[in-house]
GROMACS .gro file of C-alpha atoms in nm:
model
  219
    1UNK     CA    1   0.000   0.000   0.000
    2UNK     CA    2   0.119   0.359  -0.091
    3UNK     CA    3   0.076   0.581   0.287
    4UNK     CA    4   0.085   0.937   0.255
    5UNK     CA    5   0.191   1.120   0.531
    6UNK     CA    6   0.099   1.486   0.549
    7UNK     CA    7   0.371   1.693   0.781
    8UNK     CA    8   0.571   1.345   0.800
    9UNK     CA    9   0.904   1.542   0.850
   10UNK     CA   10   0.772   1.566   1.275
   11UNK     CA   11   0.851   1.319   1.546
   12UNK     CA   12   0.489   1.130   1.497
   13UNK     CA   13   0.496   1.147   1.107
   14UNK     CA   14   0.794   1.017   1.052
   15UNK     CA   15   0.784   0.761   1.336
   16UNK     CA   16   0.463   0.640   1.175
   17UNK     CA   17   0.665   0.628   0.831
   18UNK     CA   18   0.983   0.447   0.955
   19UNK     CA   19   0.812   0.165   1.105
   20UNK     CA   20   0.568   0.130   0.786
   21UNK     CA   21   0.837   0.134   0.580
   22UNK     CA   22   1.006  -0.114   0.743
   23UNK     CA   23   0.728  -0.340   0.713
   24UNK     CA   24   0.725  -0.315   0.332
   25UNK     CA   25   0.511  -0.039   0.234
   26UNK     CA   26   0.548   0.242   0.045
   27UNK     CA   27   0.569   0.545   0.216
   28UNK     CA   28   0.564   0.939   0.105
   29UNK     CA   29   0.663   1.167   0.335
   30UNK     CA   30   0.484   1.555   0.279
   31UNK     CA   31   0.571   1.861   0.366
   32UNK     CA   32   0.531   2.211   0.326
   33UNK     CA   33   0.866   2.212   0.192
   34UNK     CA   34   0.930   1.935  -0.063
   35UNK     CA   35   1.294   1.992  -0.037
   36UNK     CA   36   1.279   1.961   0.345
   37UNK     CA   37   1.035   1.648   0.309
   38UNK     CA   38   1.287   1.495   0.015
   39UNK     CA   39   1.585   1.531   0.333
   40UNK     CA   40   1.376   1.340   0.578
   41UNK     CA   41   1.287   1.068   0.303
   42UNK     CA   42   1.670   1.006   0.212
   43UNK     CA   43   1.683   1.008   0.620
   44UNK     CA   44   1.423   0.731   0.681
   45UNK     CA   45   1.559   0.534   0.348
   46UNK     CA   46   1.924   0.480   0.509
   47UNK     CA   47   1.786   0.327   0.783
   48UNK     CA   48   1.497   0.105   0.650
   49UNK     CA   49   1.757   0.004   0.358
   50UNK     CA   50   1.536  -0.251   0.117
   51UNK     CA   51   1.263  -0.347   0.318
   52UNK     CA   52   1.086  -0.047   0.220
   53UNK     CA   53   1.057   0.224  -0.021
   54UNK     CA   54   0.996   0.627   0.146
   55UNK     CA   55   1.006   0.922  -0.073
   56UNK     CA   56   0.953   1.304   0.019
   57UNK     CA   57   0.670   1.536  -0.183
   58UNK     CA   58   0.495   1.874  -0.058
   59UNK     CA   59   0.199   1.769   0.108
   60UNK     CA   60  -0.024   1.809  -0.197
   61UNK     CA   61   0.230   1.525  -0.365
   62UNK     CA   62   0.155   1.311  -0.042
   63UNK     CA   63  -0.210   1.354  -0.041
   64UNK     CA   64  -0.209   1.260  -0.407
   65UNK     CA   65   0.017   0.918  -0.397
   66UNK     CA   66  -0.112   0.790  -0.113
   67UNK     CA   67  -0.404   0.535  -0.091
   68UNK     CA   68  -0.467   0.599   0.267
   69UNK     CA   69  -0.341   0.942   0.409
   70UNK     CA   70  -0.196   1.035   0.705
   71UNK     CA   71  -0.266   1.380   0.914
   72UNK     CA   72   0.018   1.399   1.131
   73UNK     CA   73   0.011   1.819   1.193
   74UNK     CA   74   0.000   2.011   1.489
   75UNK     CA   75  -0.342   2.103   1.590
   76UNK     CA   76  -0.289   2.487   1.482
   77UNK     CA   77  -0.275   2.310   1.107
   78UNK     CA   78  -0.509   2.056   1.113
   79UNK     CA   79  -0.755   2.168   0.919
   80UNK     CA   80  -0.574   2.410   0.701
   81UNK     CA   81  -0.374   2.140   0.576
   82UNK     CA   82  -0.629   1.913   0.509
   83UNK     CA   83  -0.857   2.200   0.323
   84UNK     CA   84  -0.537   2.243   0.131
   85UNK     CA   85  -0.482   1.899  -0.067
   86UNK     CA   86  -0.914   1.858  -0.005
   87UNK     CA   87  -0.979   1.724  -0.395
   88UNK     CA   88  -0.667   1.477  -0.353
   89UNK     CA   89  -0.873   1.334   0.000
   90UNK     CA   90  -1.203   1.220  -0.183
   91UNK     CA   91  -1.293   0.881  -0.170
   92UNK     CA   92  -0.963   0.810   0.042
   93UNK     CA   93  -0.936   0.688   0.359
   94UNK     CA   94  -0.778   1.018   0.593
   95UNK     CA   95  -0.618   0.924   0.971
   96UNK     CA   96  -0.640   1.215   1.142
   97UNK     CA   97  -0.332   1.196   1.446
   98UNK     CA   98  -0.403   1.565   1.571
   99UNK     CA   99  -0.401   1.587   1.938
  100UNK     CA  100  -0.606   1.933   2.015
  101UNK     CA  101  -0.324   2.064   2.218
  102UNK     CA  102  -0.319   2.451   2.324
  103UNK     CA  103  -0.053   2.621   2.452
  104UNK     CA  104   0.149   2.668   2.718
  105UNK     CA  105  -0.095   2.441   2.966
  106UNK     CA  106  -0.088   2.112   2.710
  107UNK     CA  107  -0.114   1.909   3.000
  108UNK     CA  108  -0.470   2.087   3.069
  109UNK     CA  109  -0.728   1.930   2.839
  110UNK     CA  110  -0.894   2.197   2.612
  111UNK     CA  111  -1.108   2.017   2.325
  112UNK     CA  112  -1.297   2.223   2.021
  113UNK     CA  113  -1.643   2.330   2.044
  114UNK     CA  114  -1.765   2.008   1.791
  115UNK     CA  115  -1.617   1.766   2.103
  116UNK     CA  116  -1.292   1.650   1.892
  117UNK     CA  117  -1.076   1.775   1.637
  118UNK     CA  118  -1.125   1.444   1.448
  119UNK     CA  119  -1.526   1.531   1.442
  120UNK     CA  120  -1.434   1.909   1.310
  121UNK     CA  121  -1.228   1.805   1.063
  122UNK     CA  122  -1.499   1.557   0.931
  123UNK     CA  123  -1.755   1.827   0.936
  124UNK     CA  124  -1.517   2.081   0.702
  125UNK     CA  125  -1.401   1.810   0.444
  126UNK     CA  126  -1.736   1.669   0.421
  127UNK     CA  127  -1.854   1.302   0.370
  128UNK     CA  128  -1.658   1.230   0.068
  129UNK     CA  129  -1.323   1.184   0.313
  130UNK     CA  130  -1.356   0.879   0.556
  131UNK     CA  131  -1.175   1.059   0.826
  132UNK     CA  132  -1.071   0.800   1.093
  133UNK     CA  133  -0.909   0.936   1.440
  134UNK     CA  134  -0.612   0.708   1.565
  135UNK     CA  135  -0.250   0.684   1.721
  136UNK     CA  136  -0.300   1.036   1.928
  137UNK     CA  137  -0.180   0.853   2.222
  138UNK     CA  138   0.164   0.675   2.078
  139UNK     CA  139   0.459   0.864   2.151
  140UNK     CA  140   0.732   0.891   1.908
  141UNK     CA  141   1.015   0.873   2.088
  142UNK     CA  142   1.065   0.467   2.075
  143UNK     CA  143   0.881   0.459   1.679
  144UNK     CA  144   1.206   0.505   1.494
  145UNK     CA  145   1.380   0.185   1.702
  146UNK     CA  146   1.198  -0.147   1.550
  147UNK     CA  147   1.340  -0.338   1.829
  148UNK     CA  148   1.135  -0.152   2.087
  149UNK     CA  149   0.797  -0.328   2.138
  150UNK     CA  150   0.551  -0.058   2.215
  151UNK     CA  151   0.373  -0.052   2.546
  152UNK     CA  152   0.054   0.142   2.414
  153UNK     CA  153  -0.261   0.045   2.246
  154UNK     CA  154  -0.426   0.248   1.975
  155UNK     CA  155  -0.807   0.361   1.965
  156UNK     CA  156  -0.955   0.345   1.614
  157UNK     CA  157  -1.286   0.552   1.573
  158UNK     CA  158  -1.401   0.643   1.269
  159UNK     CA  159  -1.772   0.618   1.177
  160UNK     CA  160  -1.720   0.386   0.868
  161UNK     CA  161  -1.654   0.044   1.006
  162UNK     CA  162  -1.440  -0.100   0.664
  163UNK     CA  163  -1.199   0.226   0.749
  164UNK     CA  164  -1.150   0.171   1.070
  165UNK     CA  165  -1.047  -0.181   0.990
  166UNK     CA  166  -0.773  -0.070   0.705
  167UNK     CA  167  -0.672   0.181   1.026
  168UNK     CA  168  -0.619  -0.145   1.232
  169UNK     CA  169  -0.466  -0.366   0.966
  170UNK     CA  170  -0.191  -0.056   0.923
  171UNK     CA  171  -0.119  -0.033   1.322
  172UNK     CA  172  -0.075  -0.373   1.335
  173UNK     CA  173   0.221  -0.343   1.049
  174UNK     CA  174   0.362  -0.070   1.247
  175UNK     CA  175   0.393  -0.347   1.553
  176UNK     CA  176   0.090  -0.181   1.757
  177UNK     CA  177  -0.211  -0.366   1.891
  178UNK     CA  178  -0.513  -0.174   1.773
  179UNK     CA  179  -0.927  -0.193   1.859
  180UNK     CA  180  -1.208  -0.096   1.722
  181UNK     CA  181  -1.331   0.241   1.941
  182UNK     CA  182  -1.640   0.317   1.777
  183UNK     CA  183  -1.775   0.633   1.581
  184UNK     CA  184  -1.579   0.925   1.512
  185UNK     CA  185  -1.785   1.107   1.792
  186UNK     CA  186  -1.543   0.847   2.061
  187UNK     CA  187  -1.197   1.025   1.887
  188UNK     CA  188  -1.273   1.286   2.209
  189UNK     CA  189  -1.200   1.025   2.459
  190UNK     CA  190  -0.833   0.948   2.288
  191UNK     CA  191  -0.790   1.308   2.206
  192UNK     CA  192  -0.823   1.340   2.589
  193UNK     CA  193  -0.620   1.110   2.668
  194UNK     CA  194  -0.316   1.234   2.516
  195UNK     CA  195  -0.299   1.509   2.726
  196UNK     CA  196  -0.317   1.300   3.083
  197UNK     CA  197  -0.053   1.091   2.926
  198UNK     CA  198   0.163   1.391   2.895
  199UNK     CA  199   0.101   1.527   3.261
  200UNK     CA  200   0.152   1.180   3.328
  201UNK     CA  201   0.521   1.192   3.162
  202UNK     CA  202   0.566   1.509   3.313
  203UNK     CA  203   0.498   1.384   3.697
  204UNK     CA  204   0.679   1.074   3.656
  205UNK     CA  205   0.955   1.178   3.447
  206UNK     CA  206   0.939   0.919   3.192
  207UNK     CA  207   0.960   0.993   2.803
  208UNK     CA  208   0.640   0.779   2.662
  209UNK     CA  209   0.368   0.665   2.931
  210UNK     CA  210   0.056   0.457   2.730
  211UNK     CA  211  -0.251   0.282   2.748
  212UNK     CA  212  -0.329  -0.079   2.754
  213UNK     CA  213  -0.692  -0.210   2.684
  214UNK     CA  214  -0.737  -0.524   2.902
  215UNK     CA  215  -1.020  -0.767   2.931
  216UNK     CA  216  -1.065  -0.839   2.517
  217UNK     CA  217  -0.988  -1.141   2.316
  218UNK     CA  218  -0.578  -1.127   2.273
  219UNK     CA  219  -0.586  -0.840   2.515
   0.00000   0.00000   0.00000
C-alpha cells in the first residue's frame, strides 16, 4: 500500500513512516517544503535500507500518492492542511493523528467546540473523506527503534466500520495492537487522553507513558 503522510518530516509522522516502511510499504513523506520532506525521506531510506521504499513530496504530492493518508500536523494546522490537498482526500481513507493541544498548559485538556478535532475536521471536508481518528496517544520517541515493542494500544474511531479496519490492519504493520473504538464522535475520549498521558510523563519523568486495553480477546 502507498501511505501518505501529510507533515511526516515531525517526530509522529515520521515515526509512523519508519516503522511502515520497514514493514514493506510504500511510504511518502509531505511537507510544506518538498525539499525539506525529500531530506527526511533520504533520512528514513538509510535506515529502513530494502525493506521499504519512502520518498519526500509537498503535502499536496503526499495527499495525491497515497491510498490511505496520514494527518500527522500540529493542531494549529489541522484543518488548514487538510482543506489544502481537499480534492486529492475524496474517496480516500484520511487518519487524522491531531491531538487538540493549546498552549502553554498542554497538559490541561482543552477540546474544540464540535467535542474532537477528528469530528471538526470531518464536518469541514465533508462526507466524501472517511476521516478515521487514531495513534493520538503513541509517543514517538521509541517509533524510529523497530526493536522496541511498544507498550501502548491504539483507539480506532471512525464512523465507517471497513476504514476503521484498514486503520487497524496498518497499526498492526507498524507493531501496535489496535481496537475498534467506535464512531468518530469516541476520537474525544483518545484526544483526551493524550494530554493526561503527557502530565503523566511530566509527573513521573518518563519519556512515553501509554494505554493498555485489558479484558478483550488477545488483550
Amino acid at each position: 500500500m502507498i501511505i501518505g503522510i501529510l507533515g511526516g518530516t515531525g517526530g509522529e509522522g515520521s515515526g509512523l513512516a519508519f516503522r511502515w516502511a520497514w514493514s514493506g510499504h510504500e511510504v511518502v513523506v509531505g511537507s510544506r517544503s518538498a525539499a525539506k520532506a525529500a531530506q527526511a525521506a533520504e533520512e528514513l531510506t538509510q535506515r529502513v535500507g530494502d525493506r521499504g521504499t519512502v520518498r519526500g513530496a509537498s503535502n499536496a504530492g503526499a495527499a495525491r500518492a497515497g491510498a490511505v493518508v496520514v494527518l500527522a500536523v500540529p493542531y494549529s494546522a489541522q484543518i488548514a492542511t487538510a482543506l489544502e490537498v481537499r480534492e486529492a482526500l475524496d474517496g480516500k481513507v484520511l487518519i487524522d493523528v491531531t491531538v487538540p493541544l493549546v498552549p502553554p498548559r498542554i497538559e490541561c485538556v482543552k477540546l474544540p467546540t464540535e467535542g474532537s478535532a477528528a469530528v471538526a475536521l470531518q464536518q469541514r471536508l465533508g462526507t466524501g473523506v472517511k476521516v478515521v481518528s487514531a495513534f493520538q496517544n503513541v509517543s514517538a520517541v521509541h517509533l524510529k527503534d523497530p526493536t522496541h515493542a511498544i507498550d501502548c494500544d491504539v483507539l480506532v474511531c471512525g464512523d465507517d466500520a471497513g476504514a476503521r479496519e484498514t486503520v487497524i490492519g496498518l497499526a498492526r504493520d507498524a507493531g501496535l495492537r489496535a481496537w475498534h473504538a467506535g464512531v468518530l464522535a469516541n476520537s474525544v475520549a483518545a484526544e483526551a487522553l493524550t494530554v493526561v498521558l503527557i502530565a503523566l510523563n511530566k509527573r513521573y519523568k518518563v519519556p512515553a507513558s501509554g494505554i493498555r486495553i485489558t479484558g478483550l480477546p488477545g488483550g
